[in-house]
Each structure stands twice: as structure tokens, then as C-alpha cells.
mmCIF file of N, CA and C in Angstrom:
data_model
loop_
_atom_site.group_PDB
_atom_site.id
_atom_site.type_symbol
_atom_site.label_atom_id
_atom_site.label_comp_id
_atom_site.label_asym_id
_atom_site.label_seq_id
_atom_site.Cartn_x
_atom_site.Cartn_y
_atom_site.Cartn_z
ATOM 1 N N MET A 687 -97.088 33.844 22.815
ATOM 2 C CA MET A 687 -95.794 35.102 23.039
ATOM 3 C C MET A 687 -95.202 35.305 23.932
ATOM 4 N N PHE A 688 -95.869 35.343 25.033
ATOM 5 C CA PHE A 688 -96.120 35.455 26.572
ATOM 6 C C PHE A 688 -95.047 34.537 27.097
ATOM 7 N N VAL A 689 -95.605 33.470 26.967
ATOM 8 C CA VAL A 689 -94.781 32.285 27.402
ATOM 9 C C VAL A 689 -93.850 32.027 26.864
ATOM 10 N N ALA A 690 -93.377 32.465 25.265
ATOM 11 C CA ALA A 690 -92.123 32.162 25.060
ATOM 12 C C ALA A 690 -91.089 33.021 25.420
ATOM 13 N N MET A 691 -91.678 34.302 25.951
ATOM 14 C CA MET A 691 -90.892 35.156 26.600
ATOM 15 C C MET A 691 -90.664 35.113 27.721
ATOM 16 N N ASN A 692 -91.329 34.389 28.366
ATOM 17 C CA ASN A 692 -91.161 33.851 29.788
ATOM 18 C C ASN A 692 -90.118 32.601 29.920
ATOM 19 N N ALA A 693 -90.044 31.903 28.980
ATOM 20 C CA ALA A 693 -89.227 30.803 28.871
ATOM 21 C C ALA A 693 -87.601 31.488 28.230
ATOM 22 N N GLY A 694 -87.441 32.605 27.942
ATOM 23 C CA GLY A 694 -86.213 33.578 27.675
ATOM 24 C C GLY A 694 -86.060 33.066 25.712
ATOM 25 N N LYS A 695 -86.924 32.751 25.619
ATOM 26 C CA LYS A 695 -86.787 32.195 24.123
ATOM 27 C C LYS A 695 -87.209 33.769 22.819
ATOM 28 N N VAL A 696 -87.515 34.467 23.634
ATOM 29 C CA VAL A 696 -87.698 35.654 23.020
ATOM 30 C C VAL A 696 -86.769 37.014 23.783
ATOM 31 N N LYS A 697 -86.264 37.612 22.497
ATOM 32 C CA LYS A 697 -85.363 38.739 23.562
ATOM 33 C C LYS A 697 -85.761 40.503 23.560
ATOM 34 N N GLY A 698 -86.828 40.360 22.524
ATOM 35 C CA GLY A 698 -87.134 41.800 22.689
ATOM 36 C C GLY A 698 -88.822 41.792 22.187
ATOM 37 N N MET A 699 -89.396 43.053 22.137
ATOM 38 C CA MET A 699 -90.913 43.169 21.730
ATOM 39 C C MET A 699 -90.783 44.766 21.535
ATOM 40 N N LEU A 700 -91.798 45.072 20.288
ATOM 41 C CA LEU A 700 -91.992 46.126 19.847
ATOM 42 C C LEU A 700 -93.625 46.312 20.559
ATOM 43 N N CYS A 701 -93.996 46.691 21.422
ATOM 44 C CA CYS A 701 -95.503 47.057 21.495
ATOM 45 C C CYS A 701 -96.473 48.396 20.804
ATOM 46 N N ILE A 702 -97.202 48.306 20.351
ATOM 47 C CA ILE A 702 -97.772 49.153 19.812
ATOM 48 C C ILE A 702 -99.143 49.619 20.311
ATOM 49 N N GLY A 703 -99.804 50.259 20.553
ATOM 50 C CA GLY A 703 -101.020 50.726 21.054
ATOM 51 C C GLY A 703 -101.876 49.807 21.626
ATOM 52 N N GLN A 704 -101.159 49.135 22.639
ATOM 53 C CA GLN A 704 -101.949 48.729 23.657
ATOM 54 C C GLN A 704 -101.500 48.451 24.749
ATOM 55 N N ASN A 705 -101.526 48.407 26.159
ATOM 56 C CA ASN A 705 -100.294 48.032 27.473
ATOM 57 C C ASN A 705 -100.769 46.587 27.618
ATOM 58 N N PRO A 706 -100.075 45.696 27.335
ATOM 59 C CA PRO A 706 -99.870 44.269 27.712
ATOM 60 C C PRO A 706 -99.989 44.193 29.487
ATOM 61 N N ALA A 707 -99.395 45.049 29.839
ATOM 62 C CA ALA A 707 -99.226 45.159 31.453
ATOM 63 C C ALA A 707 -100.637 45.359 32.346
ATOM 64 N N THR A 708 -101.648 45.201 31.763
ATOM 65 C CA THR A 708 -102.974 45.177 32.196
ATOM 66 C C THR A 708 -104.214 44.872 31.681
ATOM 67 N N SER A 709 -103.622 43.837 31.659
ATOM 68 C CA SER A 709 -104.526 42.529 30.785
ATOM 69 C C SER A 709 -105.077 42.129 31.406
ATOM 70 N N LEU A 710 -105.849 40.760 31.400
ATOM 71 C CA LEU A 710 -106.368 39.745 32.028
ATOM 72 C C LEU A 710 -105.093 39.059 32.864
ATOM 73 N N ASN A 711 -104.086 38.932 32.092
ATOM 74 C CA ASN A 711 -102.679 38.039 32.126
ATOM 75 C C ASN A 711 -102.096 39.118 32.279
ATOM 76 N N ALA A 712 -102.130 39.912 33.214
ATOM 77 C CA ALA A 712 -100.969 41.107 33.581
ATOM 78 C C ALA A 712 -100.010 40.381 34.182
ATOM 79 N N LYS A 713 -99.958 39.577 34.986
ATOM 80 C CA LYS A 713 -99.200 39.214 36.067
ATOM 81 C C LYS A 713 -97.911 38.277 35.202
ATOM 82 N N LEU A 714 -99.036 37.344 34.464
ATOM 83 C CA LEU A 714 -97.599 36.523 33.589
ATOM 84 C C LEU A 714 -97.123 37.517 32.303
ATOM 85 N N GLU A 715 -98.080 38.561 32.003
ATOM 86 C CA GLU A 715 -97.213 39.385 30.948
ATOM 87 C C GLU A 715 -96.178 40.244 31.825
ATOM 88 N N ARG A 716 -95.956 40.731 32.973
ATOM 89 C CA ARG A 716 -95.156 41.536 33.680
ATOM 90 C C ARG A 716 -93.824 41.024 33.570
ATOM 91 N N ALA A 717 -93.810 39.965 33.785
ATOM 92 C CA ALA A 717 -93.071 38.705 34.456
ATOM 93 C C ALA A 717 -92.282 38.345 33.176
ATOM 94 N N ALA A 718 -92.647 38.425 31.974
ATOM 95 C CA ALA A 718 -92.210 38.383 30.816
ATOM 96 C C ALA A 718 -91.782 38.782 30.281
ATOM 97 N N MET A 719 -92.431 40.851 30.682
ATOM 98 C CA MET A 719 -91.432 41.731 30.153
ATOM 99 C C MET A 719 -90.250 42.173 30.835
ATOM 100 N N ARG A 720 -90.487 41.678 32.117
ATOM 101 C CA ARG A 720 -89.180 41.566 32.976
ATOM 102 C C ARG A 720 -88.303 40.941 32.680
ATOM 103 N N LYS A 721 -88.488 39.523 31.601
ATOM 104 C CA LYS A 721 -86.832 38.945 31.242
ATOM 105 C C LYS A 721 -86.594 39.144 29.955
ATOM 106 N N LEU A 722 -86.947 40.339 29.151
ATOM 107 C CA LEU A 722 -86.279 40.612 27.932
ATOM 108 C C LEU A 722 -85.570 41.265 28.102
ATOM 109 N N GLU A 723 -84.637 41.684 26.850
ATOM 110 C CA GLU A 723 -83.379 42.335 27.049
ATOM 111 C C GLU A 723 -83.956 43.572 26.691
ATOM 112 N N TRP A 724 -84.736 43.708 25.574
ATOM 113 C CA TRP A 724 -85.617 45.146 25.181
ATOM 114 C C TRP A 724 -86.521 45.259 25.010
ATOM 115 N N LEU A 725 -87.452 46.336 25.080
ATOM 116 C CA LEU A 725 -88.870 46.646 24.614
ATOM 117 C C LEU A 725 -89.090 48.215 23.972
ATOM 118 N N VAL A 726 -89.600 48.305 23.112
ATOM 119 C CA VAL A 726 -90.124 49.474 22.432
ATOM 120 C C VAL A 726 -91.373 49.587 23.293
ATOM 121 N N GLY A 727 -92.013 50.627 23.265
ATOM 122 C CA GLY A 727 -93.607 50.878 23.812
ATOM 123 C C GLY A 727 -93.931 52.038 23.374
ATOM 124 N N GLU A 728 -95.040 51.841 22.437
ATOM 125 C CA GLU A 728 -95.701 53.353 22.133
ATOM 126 C C GLU A 728 -97.366 53.085 22.166
ATOM 127 N N GLY A 729 -97.974 54.250 22.596
ATOM 128 C CA GLY A 729 -99.149 54.156 22.865
ATOM 129 C C GLY A 729 -99.764 54.103 24.466
ATOM 130 N N GLN A 730 -100.226 53.399 24.943
ATOM 131 C CA GLN A 730 -100.693 53.587 25.736
ATOM 132 C C GLN A 730 -100.148 53.117 27.288
ATOM 133 N N LEU A 731 -98.762 52.932 27.100
ATOM 134 C CA LEU A 731 -97.833 52.376 28.373
ATOM 135 C C LEU A 731 -98.203 53.785 29.583
ATOM 136 N N GLY A 732 -98.488 53.030 30.392
ATOM 137 C CA GLY A 732 -98.881 54.307 31.698
ATOM 138 C C GLY A 732 -97.876 54.797 32.355
ATOM 139 N N ALA A 733 -97.615 55.472 33.304
ATOM 140 C CA ALA A 733 -96.472 55.693 34.267
ATOM 141 C C ALA A 733 -95.996 54.832 34.704
ATOM 142 N N ARG A 734 -96.589 54.131 35.603
ATOM 143 C CA ARG A 734 -96.216 52.742 36.487
ATOM 144 C C ARG A 734 -95.608 52.093 35.426
ATOM 145 N N ASP A 735 -96.022 51.351 33.997
ATOM 146 C CA ASP A 735 -95.251 50.477 33.275
ATOM 147 C C ASP A 735 -94.095 51.184 32.761
ATOM 148 N N ARG A 736 -94.305 52.425 32.430
ATOM 149 C CA ARG A 736 -93.062 53.270 32.047
ATOM 150 C C ARG A 736 -91.526 53.123 33.091
ATOM 151 N N GLN A 737 -92.171 52.948 34.118
ATOM 152 C CA GLN A 737 -91.148 53.257 35.426
ATOM 153 C C GLN A 737 -90.647 51.865 35.398
ATOM 154 N N LEU A 738 -91.323 51.103 35.131
ATOM 155 C CA LEU A 738 -90.892 49.468 35.492
ATOM 156 C C LEU A 738 -89.806 49.011 34.481
ATOM 157 N N LEU A 739 -89.934 49.549 33.387
ATOM 158 C CA LEU A 739 -89.140 49.620 32.446
ATOM 159 C C LEU A 739 -88.043 49.954 32.460
ATOM 160 N N GLU A 740 -88.035 51.098 33.055
ATOM 161 C CA GLU A 740 -86.644 52.026 32.848
ATOM 162 C C GLU A 740 -85.710 51.908 34.435
ATOM 163 N N ASP A 741 -86.782 51.454 35.244
ATOM 164 C CA ASP A 741 -86.057 50.459 36.465
ATOM 165 C C ASP A 741 -85.484 49.516 35.982
ATOM 166 N N ARG A 742 -85.882 48.594 35.071
ATOM 167 C CA ARG A 742 -85.108 47.194 34.537
ATOM 168 C C ARG A 742 -83.848 47.435 33.203
ATOM 169 N N ALA A 743 -84.120 48.798 32.955
ATOM 170 C CA ALA A 743 -83.195 49.112 31.934
ATOM 171 C C ALA A 743 -82.017 49.872 33.383
ATOM 172 N N GLY A 744 -82.325 50.337 33.744
ATOM 173 C CA GLY A 744 -81.267 50.568 34.604
ATOM 174 C C GLY A 744 -80.405 49.670 35.208
ATOM 175 N N SER A 745 -81.356 48.710 35.887
ATOM 176 C CA SER A 745 -80.438 47.577 36.626
ATOM 177 C C SER A 745 -79.610 46.741 35.584
ATOM 178 N N GLU A 746 -80.197 46.745 34.450
ATOM 179 C CA GLU A 746 -79.369 45.971 33.251
ATOM 180 C C GLU A 746 -77.658 46.729 33.387
ATOM 181 N N GLU A 747 -78.013 48.339 32.994
ATOM 182 C CA GLU A 747 -76.889 48.927 33.110
ATOM 183 C C GLU A 747 -76.051 49.112 34.151
ATOM 184 N N ARG A 748 -76.761 49.066 35.181
ATOM 185 C CA ARG A 748 -75.793 49.089 36.713
ATOM 186 C C ARG A 748 -75.007 47.558 36.432
ATOM 187 N N ARG A 749 -76.000 46.644 35.874
ATOM 188 C CA ARG A 749 -74.784 45.204 36.177
ATOM 189 C C ARG A 749 -73.848 45.149 35.388
ATOM 190 N N SER A 750 -74.256 45.594 33.762
ATOM 191 C CA SER A 750 -73.137 45.741 32.696
ATOM 192 C C SER A 750 -71.645 46.232 33.461
ATOM 193 N N GLN A 751 -72.061 47.558 34.013
ATOM 194 C CA GLN A 751 -70.813 48.449 34.070
ATOM 195 C C GLN A 751 -69.661 47.961 35.734
ATOM 196 N N GLY A 752 -70.974 46.727 36.557
ATOM 197 C CA GLY A 752 -70.453 46.879 37.947
ATOM 198 C C GLY A 752 -69.427 45.730 37.558
#
């Protein structure tokens, strides 16, 4: 799934009960999540990961307004 996300074939993800950004493949998974148009996370997303997602959403919002 993360390979497809990295390739731009997946637009969004529901992440429930696990934080993929802390797995063994975290570098790949974080890069893939940055390419998503949307991501809904519930469960063990840490403050750092939440900030990453909020920063991403904010940059997208600024770009669309710009």
C-alpha cells in the first residue's frame, strides 16, 4: 500500500489503531503519507506525526489560496 501511495496511486488513507510512521519502514511510509491528499488517523498517532500532517494540510491550503 505504501509503495502505491509513494507512486501517487492512492489519494487518502484511514489509519486506525497503529502509527505507520514509527515502523521499520518509517522513512518510506512518512514519504508516502506526505503525498496523500488526505489522511484520517485515530489511535496512536504521536504529537510529532500529528504536526507533520497538520503542516502538510496547511501547506496545501496555502497553495490552493495562493
